[in-house]
CSV table of C-alpha atoms in Angstrom, one decimal:
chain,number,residue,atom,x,y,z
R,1,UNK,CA,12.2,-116.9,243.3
R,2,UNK,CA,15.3,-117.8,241.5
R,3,UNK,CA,18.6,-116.5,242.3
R,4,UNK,CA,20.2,-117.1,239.1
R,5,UNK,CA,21.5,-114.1,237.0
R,6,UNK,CA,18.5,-113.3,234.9
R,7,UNK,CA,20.5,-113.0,231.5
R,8,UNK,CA,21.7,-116.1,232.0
R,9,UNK,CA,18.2,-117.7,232.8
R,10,UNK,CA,16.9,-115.8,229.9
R,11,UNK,CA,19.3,-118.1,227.3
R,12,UNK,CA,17.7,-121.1,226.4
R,13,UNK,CA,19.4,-124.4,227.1
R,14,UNK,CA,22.7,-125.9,225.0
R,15,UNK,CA,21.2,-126.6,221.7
R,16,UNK,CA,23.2,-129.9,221.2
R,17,UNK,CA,21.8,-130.8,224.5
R,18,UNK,CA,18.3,-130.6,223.2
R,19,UNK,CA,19.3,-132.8,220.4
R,20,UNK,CA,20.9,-135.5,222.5
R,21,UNK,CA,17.7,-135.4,224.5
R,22,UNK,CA,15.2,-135.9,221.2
R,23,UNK,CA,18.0,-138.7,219.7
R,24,UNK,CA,17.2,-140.8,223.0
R,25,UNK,CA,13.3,-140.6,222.9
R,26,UNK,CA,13.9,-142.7,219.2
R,27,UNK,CA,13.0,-146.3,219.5
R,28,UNK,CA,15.0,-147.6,216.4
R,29,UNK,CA,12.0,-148.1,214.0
R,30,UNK,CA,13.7,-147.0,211.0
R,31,UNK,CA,17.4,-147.9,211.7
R,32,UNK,CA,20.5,-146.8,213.4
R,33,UNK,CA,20.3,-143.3,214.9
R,34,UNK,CA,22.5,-141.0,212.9
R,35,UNK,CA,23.6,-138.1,214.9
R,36,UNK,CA,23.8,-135.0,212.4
R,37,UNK,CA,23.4,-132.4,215.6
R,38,UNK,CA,27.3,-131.5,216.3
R,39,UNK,CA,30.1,-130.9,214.5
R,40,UNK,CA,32.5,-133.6,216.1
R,41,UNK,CA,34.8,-135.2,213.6
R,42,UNK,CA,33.8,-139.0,213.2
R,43,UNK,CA,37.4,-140.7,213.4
R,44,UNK,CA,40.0,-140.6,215.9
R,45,UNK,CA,43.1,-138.5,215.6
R,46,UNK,CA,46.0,-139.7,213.7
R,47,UNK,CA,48.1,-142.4,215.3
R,48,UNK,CA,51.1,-139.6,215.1
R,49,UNK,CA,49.4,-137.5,216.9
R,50,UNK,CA,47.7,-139.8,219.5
R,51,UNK,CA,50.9,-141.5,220.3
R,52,UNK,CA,52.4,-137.9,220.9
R,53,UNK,CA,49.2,-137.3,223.2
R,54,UNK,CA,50.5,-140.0,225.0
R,55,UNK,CA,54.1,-139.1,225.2
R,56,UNK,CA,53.0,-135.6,226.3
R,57,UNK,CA,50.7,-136.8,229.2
R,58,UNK,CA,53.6,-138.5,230.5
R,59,UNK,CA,55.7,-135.4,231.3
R,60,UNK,CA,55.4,-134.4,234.7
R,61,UNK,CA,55.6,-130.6,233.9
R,62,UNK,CA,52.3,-130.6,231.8
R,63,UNK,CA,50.3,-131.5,235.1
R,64,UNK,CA,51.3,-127.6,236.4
R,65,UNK,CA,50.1,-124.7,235.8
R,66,UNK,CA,51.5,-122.9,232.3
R,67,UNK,CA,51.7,-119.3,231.0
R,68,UNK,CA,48.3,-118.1,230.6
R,69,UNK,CA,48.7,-116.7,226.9
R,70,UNK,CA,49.8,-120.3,226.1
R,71,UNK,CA,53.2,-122.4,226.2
R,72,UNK,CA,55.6,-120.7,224.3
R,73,UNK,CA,56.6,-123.8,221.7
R,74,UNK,CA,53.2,-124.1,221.0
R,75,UNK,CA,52.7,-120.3,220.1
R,76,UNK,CA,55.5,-119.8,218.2
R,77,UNK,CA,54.6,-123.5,215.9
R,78,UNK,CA,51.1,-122.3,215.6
R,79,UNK,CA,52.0,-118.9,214.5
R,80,UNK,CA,55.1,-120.1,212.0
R,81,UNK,CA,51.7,-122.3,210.9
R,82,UNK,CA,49.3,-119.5,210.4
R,83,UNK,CA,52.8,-117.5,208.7
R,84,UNK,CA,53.1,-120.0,206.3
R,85,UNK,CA,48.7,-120.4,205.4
R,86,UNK,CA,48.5,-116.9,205.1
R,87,UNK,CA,51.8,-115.4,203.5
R,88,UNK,CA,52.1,-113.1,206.3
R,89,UNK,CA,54.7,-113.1,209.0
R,90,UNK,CA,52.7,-113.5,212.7
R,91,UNK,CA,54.8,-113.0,215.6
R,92,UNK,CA,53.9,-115.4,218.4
R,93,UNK,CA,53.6,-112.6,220.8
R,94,UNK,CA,50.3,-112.3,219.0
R,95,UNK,CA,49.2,-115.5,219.9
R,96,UNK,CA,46.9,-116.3,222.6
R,97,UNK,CA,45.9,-120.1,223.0
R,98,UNK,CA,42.4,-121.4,224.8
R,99,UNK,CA,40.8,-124.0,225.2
R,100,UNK,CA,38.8,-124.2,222.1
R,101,UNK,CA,37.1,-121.4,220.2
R,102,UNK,CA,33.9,-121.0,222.3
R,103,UNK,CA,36.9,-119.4,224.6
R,104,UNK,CA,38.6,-117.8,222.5
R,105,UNK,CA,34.7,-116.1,221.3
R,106,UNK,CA,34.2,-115.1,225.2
R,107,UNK,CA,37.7,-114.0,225.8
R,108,UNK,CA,37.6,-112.0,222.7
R,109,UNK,CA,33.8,-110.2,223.1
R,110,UNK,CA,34.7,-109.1,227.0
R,111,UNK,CA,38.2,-107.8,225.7
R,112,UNK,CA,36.1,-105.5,223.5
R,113,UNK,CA,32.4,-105.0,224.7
R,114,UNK,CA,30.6,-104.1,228.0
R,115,UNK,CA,27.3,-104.3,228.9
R,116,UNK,CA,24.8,-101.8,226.6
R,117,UNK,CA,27.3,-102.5,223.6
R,118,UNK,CA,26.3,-104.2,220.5
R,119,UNK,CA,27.7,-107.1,217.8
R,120,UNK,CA,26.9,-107.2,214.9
R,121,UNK,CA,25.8,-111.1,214.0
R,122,UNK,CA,25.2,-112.1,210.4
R,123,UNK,CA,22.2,-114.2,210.9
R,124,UNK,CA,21.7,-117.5,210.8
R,125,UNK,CA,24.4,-117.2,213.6
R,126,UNK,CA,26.1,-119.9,215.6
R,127,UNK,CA,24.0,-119.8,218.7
R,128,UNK,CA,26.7,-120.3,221.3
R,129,UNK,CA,27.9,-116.5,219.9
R,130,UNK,CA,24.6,-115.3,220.8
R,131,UNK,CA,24.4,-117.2,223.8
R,132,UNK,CA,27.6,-115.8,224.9
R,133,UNK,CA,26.4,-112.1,224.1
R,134,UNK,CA,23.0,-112.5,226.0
R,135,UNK,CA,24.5,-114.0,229.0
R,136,UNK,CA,27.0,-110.6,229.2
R,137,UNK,CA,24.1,-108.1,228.4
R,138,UNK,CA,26.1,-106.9,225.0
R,139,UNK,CA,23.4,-106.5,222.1
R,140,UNK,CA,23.5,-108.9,219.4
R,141,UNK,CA,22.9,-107.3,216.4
R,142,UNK,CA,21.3,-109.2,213.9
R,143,UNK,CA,22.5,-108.9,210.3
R,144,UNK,CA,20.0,-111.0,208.0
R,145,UNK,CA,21.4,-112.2,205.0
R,146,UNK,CA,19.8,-114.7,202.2
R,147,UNK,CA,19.6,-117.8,200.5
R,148,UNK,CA,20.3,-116.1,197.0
R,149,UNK,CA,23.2,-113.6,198.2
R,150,UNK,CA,25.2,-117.3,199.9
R,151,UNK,CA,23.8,-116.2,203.2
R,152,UNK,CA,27.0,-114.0,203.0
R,153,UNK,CA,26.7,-110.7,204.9
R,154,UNK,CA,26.8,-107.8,202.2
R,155,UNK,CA,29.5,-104.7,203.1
R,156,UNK,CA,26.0,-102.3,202.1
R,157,UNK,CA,24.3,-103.8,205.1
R,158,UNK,CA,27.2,-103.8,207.3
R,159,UNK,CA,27.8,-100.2,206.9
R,160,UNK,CA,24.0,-99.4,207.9
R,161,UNK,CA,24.2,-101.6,210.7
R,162,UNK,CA,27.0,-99.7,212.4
R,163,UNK,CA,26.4,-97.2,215.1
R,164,UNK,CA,28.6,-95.7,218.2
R,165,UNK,CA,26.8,-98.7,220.3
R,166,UNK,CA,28.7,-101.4,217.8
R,167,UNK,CA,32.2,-102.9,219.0
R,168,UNK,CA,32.7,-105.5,216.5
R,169,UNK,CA,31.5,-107.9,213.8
R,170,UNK,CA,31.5,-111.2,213.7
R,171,UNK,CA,31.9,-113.4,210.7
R,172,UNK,CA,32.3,-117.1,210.9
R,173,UNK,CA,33.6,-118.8,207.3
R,174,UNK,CA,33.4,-121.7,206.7
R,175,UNK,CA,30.5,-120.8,208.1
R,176,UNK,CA,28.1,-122.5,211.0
R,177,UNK,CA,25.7,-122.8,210.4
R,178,UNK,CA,25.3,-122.5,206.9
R,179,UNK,CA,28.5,-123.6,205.4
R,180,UNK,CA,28.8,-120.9,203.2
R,181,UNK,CA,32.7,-119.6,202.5
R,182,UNK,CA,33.3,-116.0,202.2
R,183,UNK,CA,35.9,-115.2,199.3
R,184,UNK,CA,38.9,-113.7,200.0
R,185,UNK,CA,38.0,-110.3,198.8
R,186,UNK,CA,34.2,-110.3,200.5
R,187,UNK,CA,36.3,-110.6,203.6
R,188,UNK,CA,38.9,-107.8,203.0
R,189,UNK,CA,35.5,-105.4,202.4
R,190,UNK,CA,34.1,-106.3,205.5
R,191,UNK,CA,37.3,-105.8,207.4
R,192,UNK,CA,38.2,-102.4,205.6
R,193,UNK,CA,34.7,-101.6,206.6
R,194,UNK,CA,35.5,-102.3,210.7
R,195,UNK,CA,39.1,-100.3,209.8
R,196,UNK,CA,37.4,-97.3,208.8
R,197,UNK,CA,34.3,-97.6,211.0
R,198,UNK,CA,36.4,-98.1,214.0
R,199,UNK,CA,35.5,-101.7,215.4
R,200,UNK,CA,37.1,-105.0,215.5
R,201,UNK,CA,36.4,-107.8,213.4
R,202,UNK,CA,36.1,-111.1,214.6
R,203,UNK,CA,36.5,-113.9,212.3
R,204,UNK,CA,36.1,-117.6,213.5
R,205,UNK,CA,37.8,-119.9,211.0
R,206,UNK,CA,37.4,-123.0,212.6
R,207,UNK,CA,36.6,-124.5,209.7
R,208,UNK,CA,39.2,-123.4,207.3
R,209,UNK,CA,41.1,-126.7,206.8
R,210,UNK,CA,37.9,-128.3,205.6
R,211,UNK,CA,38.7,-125.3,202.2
R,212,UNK,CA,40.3,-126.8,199.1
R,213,UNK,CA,43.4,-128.0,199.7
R,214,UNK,CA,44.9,-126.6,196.6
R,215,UNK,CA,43.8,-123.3,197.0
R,216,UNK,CA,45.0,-119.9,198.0
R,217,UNK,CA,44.7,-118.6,201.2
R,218,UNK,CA,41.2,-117.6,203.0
R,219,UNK,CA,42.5,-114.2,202.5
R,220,UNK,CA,44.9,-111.8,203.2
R,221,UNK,CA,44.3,-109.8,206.1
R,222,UNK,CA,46.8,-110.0,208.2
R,223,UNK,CA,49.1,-108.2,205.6
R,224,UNK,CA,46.7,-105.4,205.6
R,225,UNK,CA,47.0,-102.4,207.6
R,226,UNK,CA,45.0,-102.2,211.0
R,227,UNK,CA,45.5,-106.0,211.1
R,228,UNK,CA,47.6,-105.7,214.1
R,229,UNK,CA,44.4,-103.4,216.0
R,230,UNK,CA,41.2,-104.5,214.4
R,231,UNK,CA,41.4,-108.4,213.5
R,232,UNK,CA,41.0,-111.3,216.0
R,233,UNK,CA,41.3,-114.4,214.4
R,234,UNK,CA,39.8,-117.7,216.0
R,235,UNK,CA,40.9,-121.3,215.6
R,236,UNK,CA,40.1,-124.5,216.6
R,237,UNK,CA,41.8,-127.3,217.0
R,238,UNK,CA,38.9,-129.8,217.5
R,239,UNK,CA,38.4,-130.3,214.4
R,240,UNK,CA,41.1,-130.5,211.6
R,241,UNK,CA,43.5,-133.1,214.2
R,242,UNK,CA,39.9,-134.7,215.8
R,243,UNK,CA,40.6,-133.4,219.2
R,244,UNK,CA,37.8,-132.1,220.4
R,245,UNK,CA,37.9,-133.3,223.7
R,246,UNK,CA,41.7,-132.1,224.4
R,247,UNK,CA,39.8,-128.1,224.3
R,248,UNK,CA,42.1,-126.7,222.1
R,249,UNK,CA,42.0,-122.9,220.0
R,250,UNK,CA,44.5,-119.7,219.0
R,251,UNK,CA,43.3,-116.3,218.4
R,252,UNK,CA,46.0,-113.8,216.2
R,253,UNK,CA,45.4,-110.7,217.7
R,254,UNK,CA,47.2,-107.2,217.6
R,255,UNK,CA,49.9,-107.3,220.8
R,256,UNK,CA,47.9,-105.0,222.5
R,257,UNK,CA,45.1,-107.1,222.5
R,258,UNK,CA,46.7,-109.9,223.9
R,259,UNK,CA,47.0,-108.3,227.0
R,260,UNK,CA,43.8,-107.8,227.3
R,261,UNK,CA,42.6,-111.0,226.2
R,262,UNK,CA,44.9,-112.5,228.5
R,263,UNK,CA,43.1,-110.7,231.6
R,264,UNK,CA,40.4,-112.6,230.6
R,265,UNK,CA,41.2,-115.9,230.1
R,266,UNK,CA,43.3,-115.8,234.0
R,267,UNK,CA,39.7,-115.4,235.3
R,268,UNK,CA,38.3,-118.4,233.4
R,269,UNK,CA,40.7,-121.4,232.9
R,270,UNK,CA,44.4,-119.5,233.9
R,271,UNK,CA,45.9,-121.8,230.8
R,272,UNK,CA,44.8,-124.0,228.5
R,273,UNK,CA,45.2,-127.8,228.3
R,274,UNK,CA,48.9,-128.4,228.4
R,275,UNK,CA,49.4,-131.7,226.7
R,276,UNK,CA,47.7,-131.1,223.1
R,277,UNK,CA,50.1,-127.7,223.8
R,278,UNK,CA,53.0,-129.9,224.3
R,279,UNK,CA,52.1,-133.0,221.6
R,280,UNK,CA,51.5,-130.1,218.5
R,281,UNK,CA,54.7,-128.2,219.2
R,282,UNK,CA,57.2,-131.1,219.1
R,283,UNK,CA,59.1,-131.9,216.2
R,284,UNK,CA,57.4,-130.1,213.4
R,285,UNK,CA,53.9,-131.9,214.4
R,286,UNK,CA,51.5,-129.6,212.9
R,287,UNK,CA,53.6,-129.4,209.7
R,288,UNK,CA,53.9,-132.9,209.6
R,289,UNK,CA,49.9,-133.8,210.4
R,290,UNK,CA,49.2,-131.2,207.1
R,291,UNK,CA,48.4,-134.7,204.9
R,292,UNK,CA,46.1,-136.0,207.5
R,293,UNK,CA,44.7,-132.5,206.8
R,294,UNK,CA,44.4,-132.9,203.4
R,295,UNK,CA,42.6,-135.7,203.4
R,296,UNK,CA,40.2,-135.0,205.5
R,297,UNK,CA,39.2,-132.1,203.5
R,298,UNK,CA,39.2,-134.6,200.5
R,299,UNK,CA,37.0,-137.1,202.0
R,300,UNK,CA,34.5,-134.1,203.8
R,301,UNK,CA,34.3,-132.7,200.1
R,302,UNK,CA,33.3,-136.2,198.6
R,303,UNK,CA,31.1,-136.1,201.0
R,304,UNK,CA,29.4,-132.9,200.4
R,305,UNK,CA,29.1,-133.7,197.1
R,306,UNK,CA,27.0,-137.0,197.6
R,307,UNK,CA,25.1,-134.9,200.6
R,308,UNK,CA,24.0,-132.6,197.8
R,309,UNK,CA,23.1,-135.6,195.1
R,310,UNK,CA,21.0,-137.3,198.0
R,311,UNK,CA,18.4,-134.6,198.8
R,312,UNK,CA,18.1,-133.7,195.1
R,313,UNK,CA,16.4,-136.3,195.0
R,314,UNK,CA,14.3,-136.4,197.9
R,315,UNK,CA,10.8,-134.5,196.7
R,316,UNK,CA,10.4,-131.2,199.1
R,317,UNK,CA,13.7,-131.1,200.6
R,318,UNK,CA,16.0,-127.8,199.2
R,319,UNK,CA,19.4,-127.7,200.2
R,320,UNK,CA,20.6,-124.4,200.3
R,321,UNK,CA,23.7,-123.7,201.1
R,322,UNK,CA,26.6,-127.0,201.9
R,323,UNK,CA,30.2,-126.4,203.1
R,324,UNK,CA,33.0,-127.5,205.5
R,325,UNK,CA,31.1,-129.7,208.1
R,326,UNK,CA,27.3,-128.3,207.4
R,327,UNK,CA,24.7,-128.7,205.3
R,328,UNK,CA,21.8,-125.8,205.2
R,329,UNK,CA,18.4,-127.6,204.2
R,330,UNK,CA,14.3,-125.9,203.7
R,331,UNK,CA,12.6,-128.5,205.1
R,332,UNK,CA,9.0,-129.2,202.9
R,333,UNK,CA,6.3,-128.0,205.8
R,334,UNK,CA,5.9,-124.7,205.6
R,335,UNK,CA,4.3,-122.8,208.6
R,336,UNK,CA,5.8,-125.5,210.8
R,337,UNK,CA,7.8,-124.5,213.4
R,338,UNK,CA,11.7,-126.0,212.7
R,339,UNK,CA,11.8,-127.2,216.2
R,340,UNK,CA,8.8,-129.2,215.6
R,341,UNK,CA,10.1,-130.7,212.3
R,342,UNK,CA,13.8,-131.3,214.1
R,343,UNK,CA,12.4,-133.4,217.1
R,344,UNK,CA,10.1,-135.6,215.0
R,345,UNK,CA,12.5,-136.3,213.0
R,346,UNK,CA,14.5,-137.8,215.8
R,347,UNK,CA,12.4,-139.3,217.6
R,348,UNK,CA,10.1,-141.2,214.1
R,349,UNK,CA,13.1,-141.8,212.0
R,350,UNK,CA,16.0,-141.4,213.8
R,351,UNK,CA,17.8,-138.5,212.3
R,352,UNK,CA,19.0,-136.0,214.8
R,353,UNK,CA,19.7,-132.2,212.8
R,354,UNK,CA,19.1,-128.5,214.5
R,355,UNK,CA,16.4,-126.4,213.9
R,356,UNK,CA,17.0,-123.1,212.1
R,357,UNK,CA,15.2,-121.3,214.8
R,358,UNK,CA,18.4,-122.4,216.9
R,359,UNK,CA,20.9,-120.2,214.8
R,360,UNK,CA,18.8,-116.5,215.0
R,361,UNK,CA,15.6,-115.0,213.5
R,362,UNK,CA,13.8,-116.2,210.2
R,363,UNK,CA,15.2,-119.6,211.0
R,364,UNK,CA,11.7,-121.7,211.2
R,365,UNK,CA,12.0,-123.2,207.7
R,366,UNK,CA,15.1,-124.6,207.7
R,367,UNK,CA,17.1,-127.5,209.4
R,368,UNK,CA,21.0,-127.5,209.9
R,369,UNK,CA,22.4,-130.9,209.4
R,370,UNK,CA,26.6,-132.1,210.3
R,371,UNK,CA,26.7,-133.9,207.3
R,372,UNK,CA,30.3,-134.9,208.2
R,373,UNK,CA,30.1,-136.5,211.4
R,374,UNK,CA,28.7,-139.7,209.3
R,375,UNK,CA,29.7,-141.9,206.9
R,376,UNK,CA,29.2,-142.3,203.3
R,377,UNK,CA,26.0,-145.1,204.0
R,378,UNK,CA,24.6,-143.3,206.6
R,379,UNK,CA,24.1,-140.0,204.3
R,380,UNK,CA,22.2,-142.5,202.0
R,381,UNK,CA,20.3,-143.3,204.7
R,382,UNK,CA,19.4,-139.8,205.5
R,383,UNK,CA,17.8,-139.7,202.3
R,384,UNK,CA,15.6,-143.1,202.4
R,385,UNK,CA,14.2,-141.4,205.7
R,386,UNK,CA,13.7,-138.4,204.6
R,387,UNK,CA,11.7,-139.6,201.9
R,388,UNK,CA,9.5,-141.5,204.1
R,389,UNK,CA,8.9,-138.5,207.0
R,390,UNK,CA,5.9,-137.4,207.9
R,391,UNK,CA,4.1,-135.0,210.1
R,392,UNK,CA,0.7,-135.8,210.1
């Protein structure tokens, strides 16, 4: 008999895991594996901010244990950042820093829910939010949404879902796994919706630099009233500066909740990773890396845009839904499960994308694909092979 907690045995294993394990049973027949499974930026950081990586790892005071809400340079230059995006002055007592946004998610769902409580998850959802709910024995709700309504969560199916069991909903835009971006004023609904309903609403944005450069903020929020006791805002850092592996992320919460959020992460990590604290606070560094930003969001864009011109042509394959890092494809064989489509494809040609059935109910048609992570030949590629897959 195992001894293991049986909500955690219940939760299947890491996704990305899964894929790894089907991208090294492919023997190379049709070219180069190209690894469309995560959402981990395919360049190295900027040379600014590696060489202040460097400079940061050298200072003995790093190596010890920091404030647990996060060094105190750091918050206040992340939340004169967030000040600036949003038009809104954020205090950096409202900051809490993690290390990355899957902490920030856990800190943030046990600050607010116990055991017997519910979420509310728009579906598809980003399986490491369900995961995390599973594992605590908090309900999550799923909220379907659909190809022709932008897989956006309507406020009419919101307020139906709400009950005195729900704590909070969860909206991820950019959105994983979808890519779909909620506009500014589908967001401000929602959230007046968890205002007047009584729960918190968690959005993830870690994917809000990959947005138009040009354009307004994601929304406005955090000038709206209840902002400072029913918004948590999640960030990651991974991403936009290609850090991943430094386990950086922010959450803007009301100052109350920062205490409790705090409790949390002392149990988990006590503080997160010091040096990416310590080489993003010095001398204007976020400020100054907001061209490498840019650009990045530039090039992603390009690149959704010749993502999208590739499986147009490919006979079968419908993309429905392409943003930020993801790409939201109906794979041609219906009644097959996803999983079964996702693993051939590894392992006979080589191209290694989730299966919707990964990211919540009513997934089994569809495949999610990180068109980002590759370059512009490789997405080229994707489409010679998909031409040329086959089940039978």
């Amino acid at each position: 008999m195992s001894l293991a907690n049986p909500l955690v045995r219940g939760v299947g294993a890491p996704p990305v895991a899964l894929g790894a394990a089907w991208g090294a049973a492919y023997d190379g027949r049709a070219g180069p594996l190209i690894d469309c499974s995560q959402a981990v930026p395919g360049h190295p950081p900027p040379a600014l901010l590696a060489e202040a990586l460097g400079r940061a790892a050298e200072a003995p005071a790093v190596a010890r244990y920091g404030p647990i809400p996060g060094d105190p340079a750091f918050r206040a230059a992340y939340a004169a950042h967030v000040s600036a995006r949003y038009g809104t002055e954020i205090a950096p007592e409202r900051v809490v820093v993690t290390a990355g946004c899957n902490q920030a998610f856990v800190a943030a769902i046990v600050a607010l829910a116990r055991a017997g409580e519910a979420v509310l998850l728009p579906t598809p959802w980003y399986f490491n939010h369900q995961m995390t709910l599973a594992m605590l024995g908090i309900e999550a709700r799923p909220l379907p949404t659909r190809p022709e309504d932008g897989f956006l969560a309507s406020p009419e199916a919101v307020e139906a879902a709400i009950d005195d069991r729900v704590r909070a909903l969860v909206i991820v835009s950019p959105n994983n796994p979808t890519g779909a971006v909620y506009p500014p004023a589908a967001i401000e609904r929602l959230f007046a919706i968890c205002r007047e309903r009584n729960i918190a609403l968690i959005l993830d944005e870690t994917y809000r630099d990959f947005l138009d450069p040009e354009a307004g903020p994601p929304h406005r929020l955090f000038g709206m009233e209840g902002a400072d006791t029913h918004l948590l805002s999640l960030y990651s850092f991974s991403k936009a500066y290609a850090i991943p592996g430094h386990r950086l992320g922010a959450v803007v919460a009301g100052t109350g909740m920062v205490g409790e959020l705090v409790k949390v992460i002392d149990c988990v990590q006590i503080c997160a990773p010091r040096v990416p604290q310590a080489a993003l606070a010095a001398d204007g560094m976020i400020a100054a890396l907001a061209p490498f930003r840019d650009e990045t969001a530039r090039a992603i864009a390009a690149r959704a845009a010749l993502f999208r011109d590739t499986i147009a042509a490919v006979p079968g394959w419908d993309l429905l839904q392409i943003g930020a890092y993801f790409a939201y494809l109906r794979h041609p064989f219906r009644g097959v499960s996803s999983r079964i489509v996702a693993e051939a494809l590894a392992e006979r040609m080589g191209i290694v994308a989730l299966p919707g059935s990964f990211f919540g109910p009513a997934g089994e048609d569809f495949l999610r694909v990180a068109f980002a992570n590759v370059g512009d030949a490789a997405v080229a590629e994707i489409g010679r092979r998909l031409s040329r897959f086959r089940l039978d």
